[in-house]
Amino acid sequence: MKIVADANIPFVCECFSSVGEVEILSGRDITPRKIAHADALLVRSITPVDGQLLQGSAVRFVGTATIGFDHVVVDYLQRHGIGFASAPGSNANSAAEYILAALLEIGRRQHLRLEGKRIGVIGVGNVGSRVACKCEALGMQVLRNDPPLQRRTGDPQYVPLEALYDCDFITLHTPLTREGIDKTFHLADAGFFSALKPGAVFLNASRGAVTDSEALKAALQAERLRAVVLDVWEHEPNIDTGLLERVDLGTPHIAGYSFDGKVAGMIMIYRALCEHFGLSPQRQIGDFLPEPQVPRIQLETVGLGDEELLARALDQIYSIRRDDENLRQIVGQPADGRGRFFDALRKNYAVRRESHNTTVVPDPPRESLARKLRGLGFHGECGFVSAAPLRPGSGTRNPKSEAAVLQWPGGRLDFSRGCLVMGVLNVTPDSFSDGGQFLDPDRAVEHGLEMAAQGAALLDVGGESTRPGAPSVPAAEQIRRVIPVIGALAEKTDIPISIDTRHVEVARAALLAGAALVNDVTALADGGMAELVAQRRVPAILMHMQGTPATMQLEPHYDDVVTEVRDFLLARCDRARGLGIPPEHLFIDPGIGFGKTLEHNLLLLQNIDRLVATGYRVLVGPSRKAFLGRITGRERPAERVFGTAATVALCAAAGVAVVRVHDVAAMADVVKVAQAIRQAI
């Protein structure tokens, strides 16, 4: 296979050479002649991919290692049977951290305190949702505008554009569309700027043409804006240097250029190419991420405010001032060389790592600072908790030293004492162990509260049995079963409630009713489910299953069950992260009993430490399952408590984060003892 690739995709040769012969070119040097005999084309945003480029070529797959794909004529690819993949969300965290760096720098220069200020986020997709979340962590009041999302979800958090005009800050994170009711071309035009609150701060890190440059210059000339930050420009790479000289911070379209984001985008299109051509992926993201340049930051907190300390921490891993200074040198270049200079800044961009690679140690600790550092994504010690797992592939967790609290807008889970117990609540007539017992909503709520009192740290509510051979249950029926239960439990207990479903409609209804996380036995196979999880900023449990509940136990086969299950889950996590779900929100579940024989289940449990070593939190659900009955001779599921206890003890001792069980009181004791032994070592 011949692959032509943009040289700006990191490690593209090292990765894709595992499946073909790779030729790298500058993005602007990719021409019809140079791709004529290529089987696959890999680009970034500067290469227009259309009929003019592809006509007559042998290309059967196009991948862009970027979030957006307005440089690709997807209709043409579809009409000609050419496979396509982008990397949605791969650099979302990078772009969000760029915005936070810009806000903190503008706050410094303008002597503005961000906490308490109102910020309008226009476009709440992969990047915008991250920006909103990080701004809320800073104590800012966030207004979200996203008409397509509002129509699709009906969620009242999405407000009309006019509601944002009185905000202190406005930041753009929309795709570029030139027609239709959601057209964003020149969305920020003269009328937009005239409607903004006088003295507002304007930021654009989406697409250059979303802003009308002349209208922006006029608003600056009229002193309507307090400050402007631009990372994207009309007519790149030949940008308006007059506009650059007027803005407060200008950078060369690098908001999403973190090394982590680039590698994630590369891996996403690598896996998509392998799937398209029926190849087995040989590489994963952990193969390419080096140790961070700044693994640890000591922050002296005495006499300094939270926002100055945040700015100092972020400065050590990313200096937005340096990018601004570098771009301003374009003014001194000959006019006919400015485009090349702009491109060179992007091509030769320095390695920049994201905050989750760095541990911050405030001295002395300060809880308000801890919350904000956590919201920006840093690891931490000495009184502030970590929002991210270890980098996948970096080794196992140490329960004695790891700050281990997962906190999100809808809930909180404290792993500092080790494994947590999840109580199973099946609101079904046909679940393998307790089908029909809790179909009545009042009885289900009573049992849920009972499990909470017995030591469950979270509850998993499901309205569809996924036992072997189980038929699918319509979403409407699942909703009828679970929503009254979830709503009542959310009012009566503070522990997080998980919705156990593979149907996005059920998950959406459950989250609105009070559920705080999603447990999906298909590992977010439905793109709509992943999008919902990202938008709602909730954790998700990704489980491995071979086949479907109806077919999964029909002669399941693996060459190496542990490796195949691990690699599947890592691939799904890569995809989820690319869609905007932060790694700390992802749990992985090997799917004991889901498309596995007795031997497969035992091998997975024997090697559960290999899943723990990925750095993602691991959930295991062995409770009362048939393989335990085969070992013990116990035919009735309710009699398999001791068999369950053996697996729970093993999992807790191995560093598993959550065990999903029916017998909460007994298993809570098992976990306590196993954890005490583990921590005494």
XYZ file of C-alpha atoms in Angstrom:
681
model
C 0.000 0.000 0.000
C 1.272 3.479 -0.878
C 0.423 6.306 1.523
C 1.034 10.012 0.880
C 1.034 12.104 4.049
C 1.455 15.688 5.244
C 4.857 16.078 6.884
C 3.232 18.027 9.733
C 1.520 14.883 11.046
C 3.889 13.709 13.806
C 5.281 10.182 13.646
C 3.329 9.556 10.465
C 6.136 7.462 8.963
C 6.837 5.539 12.153
C 3.167 4.701 12.609
C 1.827 4.150 9.100
C 4.899 2.267 7.869
C 3.458 -0.648 9.859
C 0.805 -0.984 7.138
C 2.344 0.518 4.007
C 4.987 2.599 2.237
C 4.806 6.249 3.346
C 5.840 9.318 1.352
C 5.728 12.615 3.226
C 5.197 15.994 1.591
C 4.515 19.552 2.658
C 0.751 20.047 2.817
C 0.813 22.685 0.095
C 2.941 20.428 -2.123
C 0.336 17.648 -2.292
C -0.711 17.745 -5.957
C -2.651 15.466 -8.330
C 0.577 14.206 -9.868
C 2.117 13.287 -6.512
C -0.876 11.284 -5.306
C -1.763 9.655 -8.643
C -0.639 6.188 -7.543
C -1.346 6.480 -3.823
C -3.851 4.205 -2.100
C -4.325 6.544 0.856
C -3.932 10.275 1.464
C -3.350 11.804 4.909
C -3.654 15.566 5.276
C -4.052 18.465 7.664
C -6.198 21.533 7.173
C -4.032 23.373 4.632
C -4.599 20.807 1.854
C -7.893 21.177 -0.069
C -9.172 17.690 -0.896
C -11.635 17.719 -3.785
C -12.230 16.402 -7.274
C -9.513 18.589 -8.703
C -6.955 16.871 -6.473
C -8.296 13.317 -6.575
C -9.720 12.843 -10.055
C -7.934 10.009 -11.837
C -5.941 8.971 -8.768
C -5.849 5.549 -7.124
C -6.726 7.003 -3.699
C -9.294 4.868 -1.829
C -9.013 6.458 1.602
C -8.557 10.029 2.840
C -7.794 10.892 6.454
C -7.397 14.348 7.959
C -5.634 14.541 11.303
C -7.750 17.536 12.318
C -11.030 18.206 14.099
C -12.567 20.148 11.227
C -12.856 18.960 7.674
C -14.165 21.959 5.761
C -11.074 21.560 3.550
C -12.414 18.178 2.379
C -15.292 17.801 -0.083
C -16.870 14.830 1.647
C -19.669 14.542 -0.922
C -17.088 13.891 -3.635
C -15.496 11.131 -1.568
C -18.858 9.497 -0.922
C -19.881 9.619 -4.586
C -16.640 7.915 -5.606
C -16.555 5.301 -2.851
C -13.498 6.784 -1.152
C -13.269 6.133 2.575
C -12.901 9.136 4.860
C -11.995 9.804 8.469
C -11.255 12.923 10.461
C -10.051 13.313 14.041
C -12.916 15.091 15.796
C -11.896 16.288 19.225
C -8.305 15.067 18.987
C -6.937 18.516 19.754
C -9.975 19.820 21.657
C -8.196 19.973 24.988
C -5.229 21.700 23.376
C -7.466 24.419 21.918
C -9.302 24.810 25.230
C -6.021 25.225 27.095
C -5.005 27.846 24.536
C -8.159 29.824 25.342
C -7.475 29.564 29.069
C -3.913 30.782 28.520
C -5.277 33.708 26.504
C -7.861 34.610 29.158
C -5.283 34.536 31.929
C -2.825 36.634 29.894
C -5.502 39.219 29.021
C -6.535 39.250 32.677
C -2.954 40.065 33.637
C -2.553 42.808 31.050
C -5.935 44.412 31.642
C -5.932 43.899 35.431
C -9.138 41.898 35.088
C -10.236 39.271 37.551
C -11.835 36.436 35.580
C -13.801 34.931 38.466
C -17.361 36.186 38.384
C -17.122 37.508 34.824
C -19.561 36.347 32.134
C -18.227 34.546 29.068
C -20.267 33.596 26.023
C -19.165 30.432 24.225
C -20.421 30.287 20.642
C -20.244 26.696 19.405
C -20.312 24.063 22.151
C -18.850 21.073 20.353
C -15.605 19.299 21.131
C -13.633 22.470 21.836
C -16.380 24.775 23.051
C -17.636 22.308 25.637
C -14.099 21.984 27.042
C -13.690 25.761 27.120
C -16.997 26.163 28.944
C -16.047 23.568 31.535
C -12.629 25.103 32.186
C -14.099 28.603 32.458
C -16.627 27.355 34.999
C -13.735 25.878 36.965
C -12.262 29.394 37.099
C -15.512 30.688 38.573
C -16.712 32.408 35.406
C -20.396 32.489 34.472
C -20.738 30.633 31.167
C -23.469 31.163 28.587
C -23.592 28.603 25.798
C -24.878 29.221 22.267
C -25.207 26.352 19.805
C -28.403 26.360 17.707
C -27.881 22.878 16.145
C -27.335 21.336 19.565
C -30.284 23.195 21.017
C -32.579 21.856 18.302
C -31.197 18.336 18.609
C -31.292 18.068 22.408
C -33.863 20.627 23.503
C -31.497 21.400 26.374
C -32.255 24.840 27.881
C -28.571 25.444 28.623
C -28.169 26.516 24.977
C -29.336 30.111 24.690
C -29.895 32.438 21.699
C -26.971 34.446 20.397
C -28.587 37.670 21.590
C -28.319 36.451 25.191
C -24.514 36.554 24.882
C -24.219 40.168 23.809
C -23.951 41.418 27.402
C -21.060 39.100 28.268
C -17.639 40.373 29.310
C -15.919 37.831 27.046
C -17.002 36.188 23.776
C -15.153 33.192 22.331
C -15.884 31.485 18.994
C -15.670 27.709 18.482
C -17.875 26.995 15.480
C -17.118 25.172 12.236
C -17.080 27.259 9.070
C -20.308 26.889 7.091
C -21.261 29.172 4.230
C -24.957 28.452 3.815
C -28.038 27.223 5.640
C -29.781 28.386 8.798
C -26.607 27.821 10.824
C -24.251 29.649 8.458
C -21.171 30.828 10.348
C -19.318 32.642 7.562
C -18.830 36.193 8.894
C -20.983 35.375 11.900
C -18.987 38.055 13.738
C -19.833 40.919 11.392
C -20.438 44.633 11.885
C -23.867 44.033 13.413
C -22.418 41.472 15.809
C -19.694 43.787 17.080
C -22.057 46.737 17.419
C -24.369 44.596 19.576
C -21.658 43.512 22.010
C -21.301 45.076 25.415
C -18.829 47.988 25.157
C -15.449 46.892 26.437
C -15.965 43.190 25.753
C -13.014 40.884 25.098
C -13.259 38.925 21.815
C -11.481 35.631 21.042
C -11.540 33.500 17.891
C -9.807 30.113 17.662
C -12.264 28.441 15.275
C -11.931 29.455 11.632
C -10.698 32.777 10.282
C -13.682 33.480 8.053
C -16.128 33.170 10.955
C -14.984 36.728 11.695
C -15.338 39.572 9.212
C -11.857 41.091 9.430
C -12.936 44.525 8.236
C -15.757 44.637 10.766
C -13.357 43.627 13.518
C -10.885 46.337 12.527
C -13.687 48.881 12.554
C -14.745 47.784 16.051
C -11.144 48.135 17.233
C -10.835 51.541 15.595
C -13.999 52.649 17.392
C -12.585 51.275 20.676
C -15.640 49.108 21.219
C -13.526 46.155 22.327
C -11.279 46.009 25.363
C -9.048 43.282 23.941
C -8.890 40.840 21.024
C -7.239 37.422 20.713
C -6.965 35.815 17.266
C -5.482 32.443 16.438
C -7.215 32.142 13.059
C -7.272 34.580 10.157
C -9.058 35.161 6.915
C -7.045 34.254 3.826
C -4.381 32.222 5.625
C -1.451 32.063 5.169
C -1.575 35.580 3.705
C -2.987 37.236 6.797
C -3.920 40.869 7.341
C -0.861 42.283 9.117
C -2.728 45.513 9.788
C -5.231 43.545 11.862
C -2.392 41.688 13.583
C -0.902 44.985 14.716
C -4.209 45.954 16.345
C -4.993 42.771 18.281
C -3.679 42.085 21.781
C -2.640 38.503 21.117
C -2.147 37.003 17.665
C -0.958 33.477 16.944
C -0.472 31.432 13.739
C -3.421 28.985 13.899
C -1.785 26.811 16.550
C -4.432 26.629 19.295
C -4.842 22.908 18.702
C -1.160 22.232 18.080
C -0.286 20.437 21.294
C 1.889 17.395 20.750
C -0.695 15.272 22.559
C -3.444 16.459 20.206
C -1.389 15.861 17.088
C -0.501 12.315 18.119
C -4.117 11.585 19.077
C -5.292 12.793 15.660
C -2.677 10.679 13.933
C -3.725 7.555 15.842
C -7.397 8.160 15.073
C -6.875 8.230 11.320
C -4.413 5.333 11.568
C -7.076 3.152 13.159
C -9.655 4.333 10.637
C -7.330 3.463 7.734
C -6.707 -0.003 9.202
C -10.428 -0.578 9.564
C -11.103 0.617 6.007
C -8.547 -1.747 4.484
C -9.237 -4.641 6.876
C -5.838 -4.456 8.581
C -4.911 -5.089 12.210
C -3.555 -1.951 13.940
C 0.005 -2.450 15.126
C 0.531 0.841 16.964
C -1.258 2.791 19.700
C -1.023 6.247 21.206
C 1.256 5.215 24.065
C 3.940 4.223 21.546
C 4.526 7.861 20.601
C 4.011 10.037 23.668
C 7.308 10.736 25.451
C 7.659 11.715 29.077
C 6.577 15.332 29.670
C 9.146 18.114 29.495
C 7.759 19.639 32.708
C 6.592 16.735 34.865
C 6.327 18.751 38.083
C 5.753 22.379 39.102
C 6.272 23.723 42.624
C 4.046 26.765 43.203
C 4.833 29.151 46.043
C 1.385 30.465 46.888
C 2.085 33.040 49.627
C 1.016 36.557 48.674
C -0.341 35.654 45.217
C -3.915 35.342 43.969
C -5.315 32.207 42.397
C -5.386 33.574 38.859
C -1.789 34.767 38.952
C -0.759 31.342 40.225
C -2.753 29.634 37.481
C -1.079 31.842 34.890
C 2.348 30.997 36.297
C 1.616 27.278 36.229
C 0.335 27.388 32.659
C 3.265 29.584 31.566
C 5.654 26.775 32.418
C 4.076 24.374 29.938
C 2.816 26.873 27.350
C 3.709 30.513 26.713
C 1.103 32.213 24.539
C 3.245 35.362 24.636
C 6.006 33.553 22.750
C 3.615 32.517 19.986
C 2.380 36.109 19.763
C 5.918 37.474 19.554
C 6.864 34.966 16.864
C 3.895 35.828 14.650
C 4.530 39.579 14.938
C 7.845 39.068 13.189
C 5.825 38.513 10.003
C 5.412 42.282 9.694
C 9.133 42.632 8.972
C 9.047 40.018 6.193
C 8.800 40.952 2.488
C 5.157 41.013 1.456
C 5.594 38.086 -0.944
C 7.254 35.984 1.765
C 4.734 36.433 4.573
C 2.658 33.424 3.603
C 5.738 31.196 3.710
C 6.706 32.682 7.061
C 3.233 31.931 8.489
C 3.395 28.340 7.252
C 6.925 27.930 8.613
C 5.774 28.954 12.090
C 3.226 26.148 11.987
C 5.510 23.580 10.393
C 8.341 24.200 12.856
C 6.124 24.618 15.888
C 7.810 23.643 19.151
C 6.649 20.617 21.137
C 3.890 21.689 23.503
C 2.398 19.289 26.033
C -1.000 19.468 27.712
C -1.545 20.141 31.393
C -2.603 16.614 32.342
C 1.036 15.530 31.893
C 2.168 17.801 34.731
C 1.836 17.578 38.511
C 1.416 20.881 40.361
C 2.359 21.133 44.037
C 0.980 24.307 45.696
C 2.969 25.319 48.781
C 1.188 25.831 51.069
C -1.960 24.144 49.690
C -5.023 26.264 48.965
C -8.384 24.621 48.274
C -9.703 27.360 45.950
C -6.538 27.085 43.862
C -6.772 23.296 43.944
C -10.234 23.343 42.397
C -9.126 25.661 39.614
C -5.963 23.699 38.845
C -8.086 20.577 38.699
C -10.455 22.303 36.302
C -7.554 23.189 34.015
C -6.558 19.513 33.969
C -3.361 19.448 36.015
C -2.385 16.561 38.245
C -1.741 17.526 41.827
C -0.461 16.703 45.260
C -0.664 18.072 48.765
C -4.332 18.690 49.128
C -5.534 18.941 45.579
C -6.949 16.073 43.641
C -6.107 14.768 40.222
C -8.615 15.034 37.408
C -6.759 12.678 35.064
C -5.553 9.104 35.114
C -1.983 8.191 34.450
C -0.930 8.492 30.867
C -1.987 5.256 29.180
C 0.924 2.864 29.151
C 2.791 4.579 32.002
C 2.302 1.874 34.616
C 0.005 0.914 37.457
C -1.441 3.218 40.069
C -0.032 3.409 43.578
C -3.019 3.684 45.911
C -0.857 5.036 48.707
C 0.329 8.095 46.804
C -2.082 8.809 43.969
C -4.530 11.654 44.502
C -7.600 9.904 43.271
C -10.767 11.930 43.230
C -12.846 12.144 40.070
C -15.087 15.188 40.145
C -17.401 16.479 37.443
C -20.420 18.809 37.372
C -22.810 15.927 38.145
C -20.931 13.952 40.761
C -17.839 12.957 42.688
C -16.049 9.623 43.234
C -13.239 9.278 45.768
C -10.818 6.449 44.960
C -8.263 7.437 47.617
C -9.143 4.359 49.688
C -9.122 2.051 46.716
C -11.826 0.071 44.959
C -15.439 1.294 45.003
C -18.599 -0.813 44.936
C -21.293 -0.213 42.309
C -24.728 -1.617 43.110
C -26.683 -3.286 40.287
C -30.316 -2.215 39.937
C -32.074 -4.015 37.090
C -35.521 -2.579 36.352
C -36.284 -5.494 34.043
C -38.471 -8.597 33.896
C -35.752 -10.884 32.502
C -32.283 -10.144 33.885
C -30.354 -13.360 34.564
C -30.046 -12.898 38.345
C -32.835 -10.682 39.647
C -35.188 -10.232 36.692
C -38.614 -9.030 37.803
C -37.677 -8.345 41.427
C -37.379 -4.606 40.950
C -39.662 -3.920 37.987
C -41.970 -1.975 40.309
C -40.520 1.581 40.584
C -41.169 1.911 44.311
C -39.463 -1.411 45.023
C -36.555 -0.447 42.777
C -36.063 2.872 44.572
C -36.238 1.145 47.954
C -33.594 -1.363 46.880
C -31.368 1.379 45.482
C -31.453 3.278 48.776
C -30.771 0.027 50.613
C -27.637 -0.588 48.524
C -26.488 2.985 49.139
C -26.832 2.426 52.870
C -24.881 -0.838 52.586
C -21.852 0.878 51.071
C -22.465 1.327 47.345
C -20.521 4.345 46.071
C -22.659 4.465 42.926
C -25.744 2.749 41.492
C -26.152 1.293 38.007
C -29.761 1.411 36.763
C -30.753 -0.482 33.611
C -33.988 -1.158 31.782
C -32.756 -3.785 29.307
C -31.311 -7.184 30.096
C -27.997 -7.924 28.399
C -27.847 -11.556 29.526
C -26.810 -14.082 26.836
C -29.578 -14.484 24.279
C -31.535 -11.459 25.498
C -33.637 -9.625 22.879
C -33.321 -5.895 22.371
C -35.766 -3.685 24.271
C -37.107 -0.552 22.518
C -35.742 2.722 23.844
C -39.213 3.985 24.723
C -39.829 0.968 26.956
C -36.448 1.357 28.656
C -37.217 5.002 29.326
C -40.606 4.068 30.797
C -38.899 1.639 33.154
C -35.877 3.613 34.361
C -36.775 7.317 34.422
C -39.120 7.197 37.447
C -36.482 5.213 39.357
C -33.572 7.477 38.431
C -35.568 10.623 39.175
C -36.589 9.396 42.629
C -33.107 8.133 43.522
C -31.491 11.394 42.403
C -33.730 13.254 44.850
C -33.102 10.871 47.743
C -29.382 10.060 47.557
C -26.209 11.967 46.736
C -24.264 9.052 45.260
C -23.863 9.110 41.462
C -26.358 7.124 39.403
C -25.243 5.383 36.234
C -27.575 4.593 33.348
C -26.844 1.149 31.932
C -27.841 1.402 28.266
C -26.528 1.152 24.722
C -29.255 3.481 23.376
C -28.502 7.198 23.123
C -32.175 8.180 23.560
C -32.290 6.338 26.887
C -29.010 7.870 28.052
C -30.170 11.379 27.163
C -33.444 10.966 29.062
C -31.646 9.436 32.039
C -29.095 12.243 32.256
C -31.882 14.800 32.209
C -33.644 12.834 34.959
C -30.593 12.892 37.257
C -28.187 10.185 36.120
C -24.544 11.253 36.345
C -22.671 8.777 34.134
C -23.242 6.306 31.288
C -22.487 2.566 31.311
C -22.476 1.361 27.696
C -21.927 -2.343 26.943
C -21.061 -1.395 23.337
C -18.232 0.966 24.386
C -19.808 4.034 22.760
C -20.153 2.313 19.391
C -22.958 4.738 18.583
C -21.326 8.054 17.692
C -24.388 9.815 19.046
C -23.754 8.292 22.466
C -20.152 9.513 22.474
C -21.296 12.958 21.400
C -23.864 13.034 24.208
C -21.283 11.988 26.816
C -18.880 14.679 25.592
C -21.532 17.387 25.532
C -22.900 16.555 28.961
C -19.369 16.263 30.397
C -20.126 13.011 32.222
C -17.977 9.908 32.739
C -18.587 6.793 30.662
C -17.908 3.092 31.180
C -16.721 1.380 27.983
C -17.214 -2.384 27.977
C -15.901 -5.065 25.649
C -18.428 -7.446 24.112
C -17.924 -9.833 21.218
C -21.129 -9.698 19.190
C -24.451 -8.683 20.740
C -26.309 -10.010 23.805
C -28.330 -12.213 21.464
C -25.245 -13.745 19.794
C -22.262 -13.183 22.079
C -22.085 -16.683 23.567
C -22.300 -18.486 20.218
C -18.771 -19.915 20.119
C -16.734 -16.827 21.079
C -13.153 -17.030 19.796
C -9.922 -15.098 20.456
C -6.296 -15.742 19.553
C -5.165 -13.819 22.647
C -8.168 -12.726 24.685
C -6.301 -10.415 27.077
C -4.432 -8.543 24.361
C -7.451 -8.335 22.060
C -9.763 -7.041 24.783
C -7.160 -4.536 25.981
C -6.445 -3.253 22.480
C -10.147 -2.950 21.689
C -10.738 -0.892 24.826
C -7.706 1.316 24.183
C -8.906 1.937 20.632
C -12.354 2.881 21.890
C -10.773 5.186 24.459
C -8.676 6.816 21.719
C -11.861 7.356 19.727
C -13.745 8.714 22.743
C -10.941 11.138 23.562
C -10.916 12.230 19.946
C -14.623 13.008 20.224
C -14.000 15.313 23.155
C -14.317 13.042 26.200
C -11.441 13.680 28.621
C -9.406 10.605 29.601
C -10.247 10.996 33.275
C -13.926 10.427 32.395
C -13.277 7.018 30.825
C -13.607 3.679 32.612
C -12.813 0.393 30.865
C -14.600 -2.906 31.516
C -13.323 -6.239 30.097
C -16.913 -7.517 29.868
C -16.706 -10.688 31.940
C -19.279 -13.100 30.501
C -19.960 -10.988 27.423
C -18.801 -13.111 24.502
C -16.309 -15.134 26.557
C -15.878 -18.764 27.508
C -14.949 -19.897 31.009
C -11.282 -19.903 30.000
C -11.537 -16.403 28.533
C -13.085 -15.047 31.732
C -10.428 -16.665 33.912
C -7.586 -15.373 31.739
C -8.984 -11.848 31.874
C -9.280 -11.975 35.659
C -5.838 -13.555 35.994
C -4.370 -10.689 33.931
C -6.570 -7.845 35.142
C -3.398 -5.974 36.131
C -2.684 -5.512 32.408
C -5.854 -3.456 32.104
C -5.040 -1.516 35.276
C -1.630 -0.763 33.748
C -3.239 1.123 30.863
C -3.814 4.072 33.193
C -7.578 4.093 32.691
C -9.784 3.257 35.650
C -11.007 -0.322 35.382
C -14.492 -1.596 36.244
C -15.197 -5.326 36.532
C -18.629 -6.945 36.774
C -18.253 -10.612 37.812
C -21.302 -10.730 40.090
C -23.243 -14.033 40.174
C -22.236 -14.864 36.589
C -22.520 -18.265 34.928
C -18.788 -18.962 34.847
C -18.828 -18.918 38.666
C -21.625 -21.469 38.591
C -19.583 -23.722 36.314
C -16.650 -23.609 38.718
C -18.637 -24.034 41.949
C -21.561 -26.110 40.711
C -24.008 -23.448 41.931
C -26.828 -23.296 39.398
C -28.877 -20.526 41.026
C -27.259 -17.088 40.541
C -28.178 -15.987 44.061
C -26.052 -18.836 45.448
C -22.868 -17.571 43.796
C -22.062 -14.959 46.463
C -18.850 -16.620 47.624
C -17.651 -17.158 44.077
C -18.323 -13.477 43.433
C -16.405 -12.597 46.608
C -13.301 -14.414 45.368
C -13.263 -12.425 42.113
C -13.999 -9.143 43.903
C -11.101 -9.712 46.319
C -8.763 -10.434 43.416
C -9.898 -7.313 41.561
C -9.637 -5.031 44.580
C -6.133 -6.328 45.320
C -5.078 -5.739 41.699
C -6.063 -2.069 41.699
C -9.429 -2.272 39.942
C -11.318 0.986 40.506
C -14.927 -0.299 40.637
C -16.612 -3.677 41.081
C -20.209 -3.964 39.870
C -22.158 -6.316 42.155
C -25.613 -7.403 43.327
C -24.700 -8.271 46.940
C -23.464 -4.873 48.068
C -23.152 -5.384 51.829
C -21.064 -8.553 51.495
C -18.876 -7.221 48.692
C -18.264 -3.939 50.492
C -16.729 -5.988 53.318
C -14.670 -8.018 50.861
C -13.310 -4.845 49.288
C -12.427 -3.330 52.671
C -10.420 -6.365 53.699
C -8.681 -6.780 50.330
C -7.817 -3.105 50.272
C -6.478 -3.169 53.828
C -4.188 -6.064 52.936
C -3.063 -4.332 49.749
C -2.265 -1.049 51.480
C -0.382 -2.775 54.282
C 2.157 -4.203 51.857
